[in-house]
Coordinates of C-alpha atoms and ligand atoms in Angstrom, one line a residue:
M18 CA 0.0 0.0 0.0
N19 CA 1.8 3.0 -1.1
H20 CA -1.1 5.4 -1.6
S21 CA -0.2 7.4 1.4
R22 CA 3.3 8.1 0.0
R23 CA 1.9 9.4 -3.2
A24 CA 2.2 13.1 -3.9
R25 CA -1.2 14.7 -3.1
A26 CA -3.3 17.1 -5.0
H27 CA -4.9 20.0 -3.3
P28 CA -8.0 18.6 -1.6
T29 CA -11.3 19.4 -3.4
A30 CA -14.9 18.4 -3.0
T31 CA -15.1 16.6 -6.4
E32 CA -15.5 12.9 -6.6
T33 CA -12.7 10.8 -8.1
S34 CA -13.1 7.4 -9.9
T35 CA -11.9 5.6 -6.8
E36 CA -14.5 7.3 -4.7
R37 CA -17.1 6.5 -7.3
R38 CA -16.1 2.8 -7.0
A39 CA -16.4 3.1 -3.2
R40 CA -19.9 4.5 -3.6
N41 CA -20.9 1.6 -5.8
L42 CA -19.4 -1.0 -3.4
Y43 CA -21.2 0.8 -0.6
D44 CA -24.5 0.3 -2.4
L45 CA -23.5 -3.3 -3.0
V46 CA -22.4 -4.1 0.5
M47 CA -24.9 -2.1 2.5
P48 CA -28.2 -1.8 0.8
S49 CA -29.8 -0.6 4.0
R50 CA -28.8 0.7 7.4
A51 CA -29.7 -2.6 8.9
P52 CA -27.7 -4.0 11.9
A53 CA -24.2 -4.8 10.8
Y54 CA -22.1 -7.9 11.5
I55 CA -18.4 -8.3 11.0
T56 CA -16.2 -11.3 11.9
T57 CA -12.5 -12.2 12.1
P58 CA -11.3 -15.7 11.5
I59 CA -11.2 -17.6 14.8
Y60 CA -7.5 -18.2 15.6
Y61 CA -5.9 -21.5 16.2
V62 CA -4.9 -22.1 19.8
N63 CA -1.8 -24.0 18.9
D64 CA -0.2 -20.7 17.9
R65 CA 0.4 -17.6 19.9
P66 CA -1.0 -14.3 18.7
H67 CA 1.2 -12.2 16.5
I68 CA 1.0 -9.4 14.0
G69 CA -1.2 -11.5 11.6
S70 CA -4.0 -12.1 14.0
A71 CA -3.7 -8.7 15.6
Y72 CA -3.9 -7.2 12.1
T73 CA -7.1 -8.8 11.0
T74 CA -8.8 -8.1 14.3
T75 CA -7.7 -4.4 14.1
L76 CA -9.1 -3.9 10.7
C77 CA -12.5 -5.4 11.8
D78 CA -12.3 -3.2 14.9
V79 CA -11.8 0.0 12.8
W80 CA -14.8 -0.9 10.7
A81 CA -17.0 -1.8 13.7
R82 CA -16.1 1.5 15.5
A83 CA -16.8 3.5 12.3
M84 CA -20.2 1.9 11.9
R85 CA -21.0 2.4 15.5
L86 CA -19.9 6.0 15.2
D87 CA -22.2 6.3 12.2
G88 CA -25.1 5.2 14.4
R89 CA -25.3 1.6 13.3
D90 CA -26.1 -1.4 15.5
V91 CA -23.0 -3.5 15.1
F92 CA -21.9 -6.9 16.2
F93 CA -18.2 -7.6 16.0
L94 CA -17.1 -11.2 16.6
T95 CA -13.7 -12.8 17.1
G96 CA -12.6 -15.9 18.9
T97 CA -10.5 -19.0 19.0
D98 CA -10.5 -22.3 17.0
E99 CA -9.7 -25.0 19.5
H100 CA -10.3 -28.5 18.2
G101 CA -8.3 -30.8 15.9
G102 CA -5.4 -33.1 15.6
K103 CA -2.8 -30.4 15.9
V104 CA -4.1 -29.2 19.3
E105 CA -4.4 -32.8 20.5
K106 CA -0.8 -33.4 19.5
S107 CA 0.7 -30.2 21.0
A108 CA -1.2 -30.9 24.3
K109 CA 0.1 -34.5 24.4
D110 CA 3.7 -33.2 23.8
R111 CA 3.3 -30.9 26.8
G112 CA 1.7 -33.6 28.9
I113 CA -1.5 -31.6 29.4
T114 CA -5.1 -32.1 28.2
P115 CA -6.2 -30.4 25.0
Q116 CA -8.7 -28.4 26.9
A117 CA -6.0 -27.1 29.3
L118 CA -3.9 -26.1 26.2
A119 CA -6.9 -24.4 24.6
D120 CA -7.8 -22.6 27.8
E121 CA -4.3 -21.3 28.2
N122 CA -3.8 -20.1 24.6
S123 CA -7.3 -18.8 24.1
A124 CA -6.6 -16.6 27.1
E125 CA -3.5 -15.2 25.3
F126 CA -5.8 -14.1 22.5
R127 CA -8.3 -12.5 24.8
K128 CA -5.5 -10.7 26.6
L129 CA -4.8 -8.8 23.4
L130 CA -8.2 -7.2 23.2
G131 CA -7.7 -4.5 25.8
P132 CA -4.1 -3.3 24.9
F133 CA -5.0 -3.2 21.2
C134 CA -8.2 -1.3 21.9
L135 CA -10.3 -4.0 20.2
S136 CA -14.0 -3.5 20.8
N137 CA -15.5 -7.0 20.0
D138 CA -19.0 -7.7 21.1
D139 CA -18.3 -11.4 21.8
F140 CA -15.4 -13.8 21.8
I141 CA -16.4 -17.3 20.8
R142 CA -14.5 -20.5 21.6
T143 CA -15.3 -23.7 19.7
T144 CA -15.0 -25.7 22.9
E145 CA -17.9 -23.8 24.5
P146 CA -21.1 -25.8 25.0
R147 CA -23.2 -23.1 23.2
H148 CA -21.1 -23.7 20.1
E149 CA -20.8 -27.5 20.3
S150 CA -24.5 -28.0 20.8
Q151 CA -25.4 -25.8 17.8
V152 CA -22.8 -27.4 15.5
K153 CA -24.5 -30.8 16.3
L154 CA -27.9 -29.4 15.4
F155 CA -26.6 -27.9 12.1
V156 CA -24.9 -31.2 11.2
E157 CA -28.1 -33.2 12.0
R158 CA -30.0 -30.9 9.7
L159 CA -27.5 -31.5 6.9
L160 CA -27.6 -35.3 7.5
K161 CA -31.4 -35.2 7.3
S162 CA -31.4 -33.2 4.1
G163 CA -28.8 -35.6 2.5
D164 CA -26.2 -32.8 2.1
I165 CA -24.0 -34.9 4.5
Y166 CA -23.6 -38.6 3.8
L167 CA -21.3 -41.5 4.8
G168 CA -18.8 -42.5 2.1
E169 CA -15.3 -43.6 1.3
F170 CA -12.7 -41.3 0.0
I171 CA -9.2 -41.6 -1.4
G172 CA -7.3 -38.4 -2.0
W173 CA -4.2 -36.2 -1.6
Y174 CA -4.0 -34.9 2.0
D175 CA -2.0 -32.0 3.3
E176 CA -1.2 -33.2 6.9
G177 CA 0.0 -29.8 8.1
Q178 CA -3.2 -28.0 6.9
E179 CA -5.5 -30.9 7.7
E180 CA -6.9 -30.4 4.2
Y181 CA -7.6 -32.6 1.2
I182 CA -6.4 -31.3 -2.2
T183 CA -7.9 -32.1 -5.6
E184 CA -6.0 -34.2 -8.1
T185 CA -5.6 -31.3 -10.5
R186 CA -4.3 -28.9 -7.8
A187 CA -2.1 -31.6 -6.3
K188 CA -0.4 -32.0 -9.7
E189 CA 0.0 -28.3 -10.0
L190 CA 1.6 -28.2 -6.6
E191 CA 3.9 -31.1 -7.6
Y192 CA 2.3 -33.1 -4.8
K193 CA 3.7 -30.8 -2.1
S194 CA 1.9 -28.7 0.5
P195 CA 1.7 -25.1 -0.7
I196 CA 2.2 -24.0 2.9
S197 CA 4.8 -26.3 4.5
G198 CA 6.4 -27.7 1.2
R199 CA 6.1 -31.2 2.7
P200 CA 4.9 -34.0 0.4
L201 CA 1.1 -34.6 0.2
V202 CA 0.1 -38.0 1.4
R203 CA -2.3 -40.5 -0.2
A204 CA -5.1 -41.0 2.3
T205 CA -8.2 -43.2 2.4
E206 CA -11.0 -42.6 4.8
K207 CA -14.5 -43.8 5.5
N208 CA -16.0 -40.6 6.4
Y209 CA -18.9 -38.4 6.4
Y210 CA -18.9 -36.0 3.4
F211 CA -20.5 -32.7 2.6
R212 CA -22.0 -32.8 -0.9
L213 CA -20.1 -29.8 -2.2
S214 CA -20.2 -31.1 -5.8
A215 CA -24.0 -30.6 -5.8
F216 CA -23.5 -26.8 -5.3
Q217 CA -21.3 -26.1 -8.3
S218 CA -23.9 -24.4 -10.5
R219 CA -25.7 -22.6 -7.6
L220 CA -22.3 -21.2 -6.5
E221 CA -21.5 -20.1 -10.1
E222 CA -24.8 -18.3 -10.4
F223 CA -24.4 -16.7 -7.0
F224 CA -20.9 -15.5 -7.8
K225 CA -22.1 -14.1 -11.2
A226 CA -24.9 -12.2 -9.5
N227 CA -22.7 -10.9 -6.7
P228 CA -19.4 -9.6 -8.1
G229 CA -18.5 -8.0 -4.8
F230 CA -18.8 -11.2 -2.8
V231 CA -15.1 -11.8 -2.7
R232 CA -12.8 -8.9 -2.4
P233 CA -10.3 -7.7 -3.5
E234 CA -11.3 -8.5 -7.1
G235 CA -8.0 -10.4 -7.7
R236 CA -8.9 -12.9 -5.0
F237 CA -12.3 -13.4 -6.5
N238 CA -10.7 -14.3 -9.8
E239 CA -8.6 -16.9 -8.1
V240 CA -11.7 -18.5 -6.6
L241 CA -13.5 -18.5 -10.0
G242 CA -10.5 -20.0 -11.6
R243 CA -10.3 -22.8 -9.1
L244 CA -14.1 -23.3 -9.3
R245 CA -13.7 -24.2 -13.0
D246 CA -11.7 -27.3 -12.0
G247 CA -14.9 -28.7 -10.6
L248 CA -15.9 -29.3 -7.0
Q249 CA -15.4 -32.5 -5.0
D250 CA -17.3 -33.5 -1.9
V251 CA -15.4 -32.6 1.2
P252 CA -15.0 -34.8 4.3
V253 CA -16.7 -33.4 7.4
T254 CA -15.5 -35.9 9.9
R255 CA -12.2 -37.5 11.1
T256 CA -11.5 -40.7 12.9
N257 CA -7.7 -40.3 13.4
F258 CA -8.0 -38.2 16.5
T259 CA -10.7 -37.6 19.2
W260 CA -10.3 -33.9 20.1
G261 CA -13.4 -32.5 18.4
I262 CA -17.2 -32.4 18.4
P263 CA -18.5 -36.0 18.2
M264 CA -20.5 -36.7 15.0
P265 CA -24.2 -37.0 16.0
G266 CA -25.1 -40.7 16.0
A267 CA -21.5 -41.9 15.1
S268 CA -19.3 -40.8 18.0
E269 CA -16.3 -42.7 16.6
H270 CA -16.1 -39.8 14.2
V271 CA -15.4 -36.2 15.2
I272 CA -16.4 -33.2 13.2
Y273 CA -13.6 -31.9 11.0
V274 CA -12.0 -28.8 12.6
W275 CA -12.7 -26.6 9.6
I276 CA -16.4 -27.4 9.4
D277 CA -16.7 -27.0 13.2
A278 CA -14.8 -23.6 12.9
L279 CA -16.8 -22.1 10.1
F280 CA -20.0 -22.6 12.0
N281 CA -18.8 -20.2 14.7
Y282 CA -20.1 -17.3 12.6
A283 CA -23.6 -18.7 12.9
T284 CA -23.4 -20.2 16.4
A285 CA -22.3 -16.9 18.0
L286 CA -25.7 -15.5 16.9
G287 CA -27.6 -18.6 18.1
L288 CA -28.7 -19.5 14.5
G289 CA -28.5 -23.3 15.3
E290 CA -31.5 -22.9 17.6
P291 CA -33.6 -20.3 15.9
Q292 CA -36.2 -20.4 18.8
G293 CA -33.5 -20.0 21.5
A294 CA -32.9 -16.9 23.6
L295 CA -29.6 -16.1 21.9
A296 CA -31.2 -16.1 18.4
Q297 CA -34.0 -13.9 19.6
E298 CA -31.4 -11.3 20.6
R299 CA -28.9 -11.7 17.8
A300 CA -30.4 -13.3 14.7
K301 CA -31.0 -9.8 13.4
Y302 CA -27.3 -9.4 12.7
W303 CA -27.3 -12.2 10.1
P304 CA -26.1 -12.1 7.3
P305 CA -22.6 -10.8 7.9
A306 CA -21.5 -7.6 6.1
Y307 CA -17.9 -8.9 6.1
H308 CA -16.0 -12.0 6.9
V309 CA -12.5 -10.6 7.1
I310 CA -9.8 -13.3 6.6
G311 CA -6.3 -13.8 5.3
K312 CA -5.8 -15.0 1.8
E313 CA -4.8 -18.5 2.8
I314 CA -8.2 -19.5 4.0
L315 CA -10.2 -18.0 1.2
W316 CA -11.4 -21.3 -0.3
F317 CA -13.1 -22.4 2.9
H318 CA -14.9 -19.0 3.2
A319 CA -15.7 -18.3 -0.4
V320 CA -16.8 -21.8 -1.5
I321 CA -17.3 -24.3 1.2
W322 CA -19.0 -22.0 3.7
P323 CA -21.4 -20.5 1.2
A324 CA -22.4 -24.0 0.0
M325 CA -23.0 -25.0 3.6
L326 CA -25.2 -21.9 4.0
M327 CA -27.1 -22.7 0.8
A328 CA -27.7 -26.2 2.2
L329 CA -29.0 -24.8 5.4
D330 CA -31.1 -22.1 3.6
L331 CA -29.4 -19.3 5.4
P332 CA -28.8 -15.9 3.6
M333 CA -25.4 -15.4 2.2
P334 CA -22.8 -13.1 3.7
K335 CA -22.4 -9.8 1.8
C336 CA -18.6 -10.0 1.4
V337 CA -15.6 -12.2 2.2
Y338 CA -12.7 -9.8 2.3
A339 CA -9.3 -11.7 2.0
H340 CA -6.4 -9.5 2.8
S341 CA -2.8 -10.5 2.0
F342 CA 0.1 -11.1 4.4
W343 CA 2.5 -9.1 6.5
I344 CA 6.0 -10.2 5.6
R345 CA 9.3 -9.3 7.3
N346 CA 12.2 -7.8 5.3
G347 CA 10.8 -9.4 2.1
Q348 CA 10.5 -12.9 3.7
K349 CA 7.5 -14.9 4.8
M350 CA 7.3 -14.8 8.6
S351 CA 7.8 -18.3 10.1
K352 CA 8.8 -20.0 13.3
S353 CA 11.8 -21.6 11.7
L354 CA 13.2 -18.2 10.5
G355 CA 12.4 -16.7 13.9
N356 CA 11.3 -13.5 12.1
F357 CA 7.8 -13.2 13.5
V358 CA 6.5 -9.8 14.6
D359 CA 5.4 -11.4 17.9
L360 CA 3.8 -9.8 20.9
E361 CA 7.1 -9.0 22.5
T362 CA 8.1 -7.0 19.4
I363 CA 4.7 -5.3 19.2
D364 CA 5.1 -4.3 22.9
G365 CA 8.2 -2.5 22.0
F366 CA 6.3 -0.5 19.4
F367 CA 3.5 0.3 21.9
A368 CA 6.1 1.5 24.4
K369 CA 7.8 3.8 21.9
Y370 CA 4.9 5.0 19.7
G371 CA 1.7 4.0 21.5
V372 CA -1.2 1.8 20.4
D373 CA -2.9 4.4 18.3
A374 CA 0.2 4.8 16.1
W375 CA 0.3 1.0 15.8
R376 CA -3.3 1.0 14.7
W377 CA -2.6 3.8 12.3
Y378 CA 0.2 1.8 10.7
M379 CA -1.8 -1.4 10.5
T380 CA -4.8 0.4 8.9
T381 CA -2.9 2.6 6.4
Q382 CA 0.1 0.5 5.4
G383 CA -1.1 -3.0 5.8
P384 CA -1.7 -5.8 3.2
I385 CA -5.4 -5.0 2.7
G386 CA -5.1 -5.5 -1.1
T387 CA -3.6 -8.3 -3.1
Q388 CA 0.0 -7.4 -2.4
D389 CA 1.8 -8.5 0.7
A390 CA 3.2 -5.7 2.9
D391 CA 6.6 -5.6 4.4
F392 CA 6.8 -4.7 8.0
S393 CA 9.8 -2.6 8.8
D394 CA 10.9 -0.6 11.8
K395 CA 12.2 2.2 9.6
H396 CA 9.0 2.5 7.5
F397 CA 6.9 2.5 10.7
H398 CA 9.0 5.3 12.0
E399 CA 8.7 7.3 8.8
I400 CA 4.9 7.0 8.7
Y401 CA 4.6 7.9 12.4
T402 CA 6.7 11.0 11.9
A403 CA 5.1 12.1 8.6
H404 CA 1.4 11.4 9.3
L405 CA 1.1 11.6 13.0
V406 CA 3.7 13.9 14.3
N407 CA 4.2 16.3 11.4
T408 CA 0.6 16.4 10.2
F409 CA -2.0 15.4 12.8
A410 CA -0.3 16.4 16.0
N411 CA 1.4 19.4 14.5
C412 CA -1.9 20.9 13.4
A413 CA -3.7 20.1 16.7
S414 CA -0.8 21.5 18.7
R415 CA -0.1 24.6 16.6
T416 CA -3.8 25.5 16.5
S417 CA -4.4 25.0 20.3
S418 CA -1.2 26.9 21.2
M419 CA -2.2 29.9 19.0
I420 CA -5.7 29.9 20.5
E421 CA -4.2 30.0 23.9
K422 CA -1.7 32.7 23.0
Y423 CA -4.0 35.0 21.2
F424 CA -7.5 34.2 22.6
G425 CA -6.7 33.0 26.2
G426 CA -7.5 29.3 25.3
V427 CA -11.1 30.1 24.2
M428 CA -12.6 29.3 20.8
P429 CA -13.0 32.8 19.1
A430 CA -16.2 33.8 17.5
A431 CA -16.0 33.9 13.7
E432 CA -18.0 33.1 10.6
T433 CA -16.0 30.3 9.0
A434 CA -18.6 28.1 7.2
S435 CA -18.5 30.1 4.0
M436 CA -14.8 30.8 4.1
P437 CA -12.8 29.1 1.2
I438 CA -10.3 26.5 2.5
S439 CA -7.5 28.1 0.6
A440 CA -6.6 31.0 -1.7
A441 CA -6.5 28.6 -4.7
A442 CA -9.0 29.5 -7.4
G443 CA -12.2 27.4 -7.1
A444 CA -11.4 26.2 -3.5
P445 CA -14.5 24.9 -1.8
T446 CA -15.7 26.5 1.4
W447 CA -14.8 24.8 4.7
S448 CA -18.4 23.6 5.3
A449 CA -18.7 22.2 1.8
F450 CA -15.3 20.6 1.8
T451 CA -15.6 19.0 5.2
E452 CA -19.2 17.8 4.5
A453 CA -18.1 16.2 1.2
T454 CA -15.0 14.7 2.9
A455 CA -17.0 13.3 5.9
A456 CA -19.4 11.6 3.4
K457 CA -16.5 10.2 1.5
V458 CA -14.8 8.9 4.7
A459 CA -18.1 7.3 5.8
R460 CA -18.4 5.6 2.4
H461 CA -14.8 4.4 2.4
Y462 CA -15.2 3.0 5.9
E463 CA -18.4 1.2 5.0
A464 CA -16.9 -0.3 1.9
F465 CA -13.9 -1.5 3.9
E466 CA -11.6 0.8 2.2
L467 CA -9.9 1.8 5.4
A468 CA -6.7 3.2 4.0
E469 CA -8.7 5.5 1.7
A470 CA -10.9 6.5 4.7
S471 CA -7.9 7.5 6.7
D472 CA -6.4 9.4 3.8
A473 CA -9.6 11.3 3.1
A474 CA -9.9 12.2 6.9
L475 CA -6.2 13.3 7.0
S476 CA -6.9 15.6 3.9
I477 CA -8.8 17.9 6.3
V478 CA -5.7 18.2 8.5
R479 CA -3.6 18.9 5.4
A480 CA -6.0 21.6 4.5
V481 CA -5.6 23.1 7.9
D482 CA -1.9 23.0 7.5
I483 CA -2.1 24.8 4.1
L484 CA -4.4 27.5 5.7
I485 CA -1.8 28.1 8.5
N486 CA 1.0 28.2 6.0
E487 CA -0.8 30.4 3.5
T488 CA -2.1 33.0 6.0
A489 CA 0.6 32.9 8.8
P490 CA -1.7 33.9 11.6
F491 CA 1.3 34.1 14.0
K492 CA 2.6 37.0 11.8
L493 CA -0.8 38.7 11.4
A494 CA -1.3 38.6 15.2
K495 CA 1.6 41.0 15.7
D496 CA -0.8 43.8 14.7
P497 CA -3.9 43.9 16.9
A498 CA -5.9 45.3 14.0
N499 CA -5.6 41.9 12.4
L500 CA -7.2 40.0 15.4
P501 CA -10.6 39.5 13.7
R502 CA -8.8 37.9 10.7
V503 CA -6.7 35.8 13.1
A504 CA -9.8 34.7 14.9
E505 CA -11.4 33.6 11.6
I506 CA -8.3 31.6 10.6
L507 CA -7.9 29.9 14.0
A508 CA -11.6 29.2 14.4
A509 CA -11.4 27.4 11.0
C510 CA -8.3 25.5 12.0
A511 CA -9.8 24.4 15.3
E512 CA -13.0 23.3 13.7
G513 CA -11.0 21.5 11.0
V514 CA -8.9 19.6 13.6
R515 CA -12.1 18.7 15.5
V516 CA -13.8 17.3 12.4
A517 CA -10.6 15.3 11.4
A518 CA -10.4 13.9 14.9
V519 CA -14.0 12.8 14.8
L520 CA -13.4 11.0 11.4
L521 CA -10.1 9.4 12.6
T522 CA -11.6 8.1 15.9
P523 CA -12.3 4.6 14.6
I524 CA -8.6 4.2 13.8
M525 CA -7.1 6.0 16.7
P526 CA -9.7 6.0 19.4
G527 CA -7.4 7.0 22.3
K528 CA -5.5 9.9 20.6
C529 CA -8.6 11.3 18.9
A530 CA -10.4 11.3 22.2
E531 CA -7.5 13.2 23.7
V532 CA -7.7 15.8 21.0
L533 CA -11.4 16.1 21.1
T534 CA -11.4 16.5 24.9
A535 CA -8.7 19.2 24.7
Y536 CA -10.9 20.9 22.1
G537 CA -14.0 20.7 24.4
S538 CA -15.7 18.3 22.0
A539 CA -15.5 14.8 23.5
L540 CA -17.6 12.3 21.5
D541 CA -19.9 11.2 24.3
G542 CA -23.6 10.7 24.5
D543 CA -25.5 12.4 21.7
R544 CA -22.5 13.4 19.8
A545 CA -21.4 9.7 19.4
S546 CA -24.8 8.3 18.3
S547 CA -26.0 11.0 16.0
G548 CA -24.1 9.6 13.0
L549 CA -20.8 10.4 11.5
A550 CA -22.1 13.2 9.2
A551 CA -23.8 15.0 12.1
A552 CA -20.8 14.6 14.4
A553 CA -18.5 15.9 11.7
R554 CA -20.8 18.8 10.6
W555 CA -19.1 22.1 10.4
G556 CA -19.8 24.4 13.3
G557 CA -19.8 21.8 16.1
L558 CA -17.1 23.7 18.0
T559 CA -18.9 26.8 19.3
A560 CA -17.4 30.2 20.2
G561 CA -16.5 30.3 23.9
T562 CA -15.5 26.6 24.2
K563 CA -12.3 26.2 26.2
I564 CA -9.5 24.8 24.2
A565 CA -6.5 23.3 26.0
K566 CA -3.1 22.9 24.5
C567 CA -2.5 19.4 23.2
A568 CA 0.2 17.5 21.4
P569 CA -1.1 14.0 20.8
F570 CA 2.0 12.5 19.2
M571 CA 5.6 13.4 20.2
R572 CA 8.7 13.1 18.1
V573 CA 10.7 10.0 19.0
D574 CA 14.2 8.8 18.0
A575 CA 14.6 6.9 14.8
P576 CA 15.2 3.2 15.1
V577 CA 18.8 2.1 14.9
A578 CA 19.2 0.7 11.3
Ligands
MSP20 N1 -8.5 -21.4 12.6 C1 -8.4 -21.0 11.2 C2 -9.4 -20.1 10.8 C3 -10.8 -20.6 11.0 S1 -12.0 -19.4 10.6 C4 -13.5 -20.2 10.6 C5 -7.0 -20.3 11.0 N2 -6.5 -19.8 12.1 S2 -5.0 -19.1 12.2 O1 -4.7 -18.9 13.6 O2 -4.1 -19.7 11.4 O3 -5.3 -17.6 11.7 C6 -5.2 -17.3 10.4 C7 -5.5 -15.9 10.2 O4 -4.5 -15.1 10.9 C8 -5.3 -15.4 8.7 O5 -6.4 -15.7 8.0 C9 -5.1 -14.0 8.9 O6 -6.3 -13.4 9.3 C10 -4.2 -14.0 10.1 N3 -2.8 -14.1 9.7 C11 -1.9 -15.0 10.0 N4 -0.6 -14.7 9.5 C12 -0.7 -13.5 8.9 C13 0.2 -12.6 8.3 N5 1.5 -12.9 8.2 N6 -0.3 -11.5 7.8 C14 -1.6 -11.1 7.9 N7 -2.5 -11.9 8.5 C15 -2.1 -13.2 8.8 O7 -6.5 -20.3 9.9

């Protein structure tokens, strides 16, 4: 993602083609202002949390906060995936029960939520009775409908991924795992199968009618390409380990971890028991607006899960958003290379730059598109300094200091709505510019174009910066006769900072609250629930409001190369 390093044109209120696309996607994804549901993958408990899991959850959090700020009723789900042969084996190696291992590592994931400012509404664990009982009910329904049947299967199996691979794809992969590189094994199993092959044409039709179902577009094309190879039925049970949900009526089988895990999105809302108390409260959130995942688990989410939902007659999610990977110095992160950006490393960034800076970097520089993104200390520092210290903090601090110096820390009275944002010919007025920008930001957030949302919001800060540089209020103020003009300039700057801080709140909740509080405009009560456009409307900061000096981000030393 290098959009934020691109040279920027002077901000205007006209719509670009990217914005038009965002508006179309917005129409596609959110036809109404219905309750909104967003999910992360549920993370394996045999791994510790690291930048990857923190990244996906942070993106979902930004979206959830943005939608809440826009007055939407949001449900944001994350959790842990706790069954399967790998967990059973790791637990055995450590001489503890799989449940003890799951408890321990699931807690590690939950511990992240506070420090990363993640505002999930629930945290689901696949070993919870509420999940297990509903998975059984779903599977019983699928057995009854004939979409799950008992059969025998011989195929290529990726042991590390616990996944079967089709003959065509196995050949393409030279019979090696695309993830671990280890040889695929020939496996035979008497198993229960999901009749995925029966959904080929329904899926094709669905994809044709819903071109925004998988995003980004490049990932959708990959799915469509693989779909052309034809679909095979997929095993939904295993007999080679016991750590899983027993198959109803055949307890020598346990439900395959992937099938068990996918159901989490539905069980968290109680959909397995439509008459139950949980469903009464939460069924309104279905279908999800976004299942946000990493690119490696796209097939399960884009093909197997939709087919299961079709078999269960449940409405389709609006979008499966598959981001790419964080890599480290051009290389894949792996345990063997020891180059993971792990929690200890992240703690170092928190200590030096703070969590809001971390969230800013994740949101604006991450692998949200089809390209992997390289995580580097130097780049992090550059972005921190350029965007947060030199742009956002600089404007908030210069403006508040000048208001203190020239107006005793009180917002001066001035008519700014119809003031042009700059001396450039055709420059929009502050109220028109910020209104158009707020609408653009809201659309980008909703369409999960989070880097674009951040960039549009920051364009207001850049406009404030241009105004200060063009008019030099600190020079004008030397002559008392200019004070009405200085009042006008600083009132516009202060209101611009306030509006930008409102729009950036989903990404940097802590620092934006700090700025808004200093500017006497904390987003509480009515201000927070009136919708993004209303909260960002020009004129929210009224004359007489006390403005305290603030410097939300401080310059820090560059990392040692
Ligand atoms: N348990 C399954 C998911 C089941 S969802 C029904 C799983 N878990 S996982 O612990 O391996 O988490 C995978 C997810 O972690 C990825 O899809 C992605 O969201 C995140 N990431 C893991 N490594 C990553 C990077 N290096 N970069 C970005 N995100 C990555 O698969």
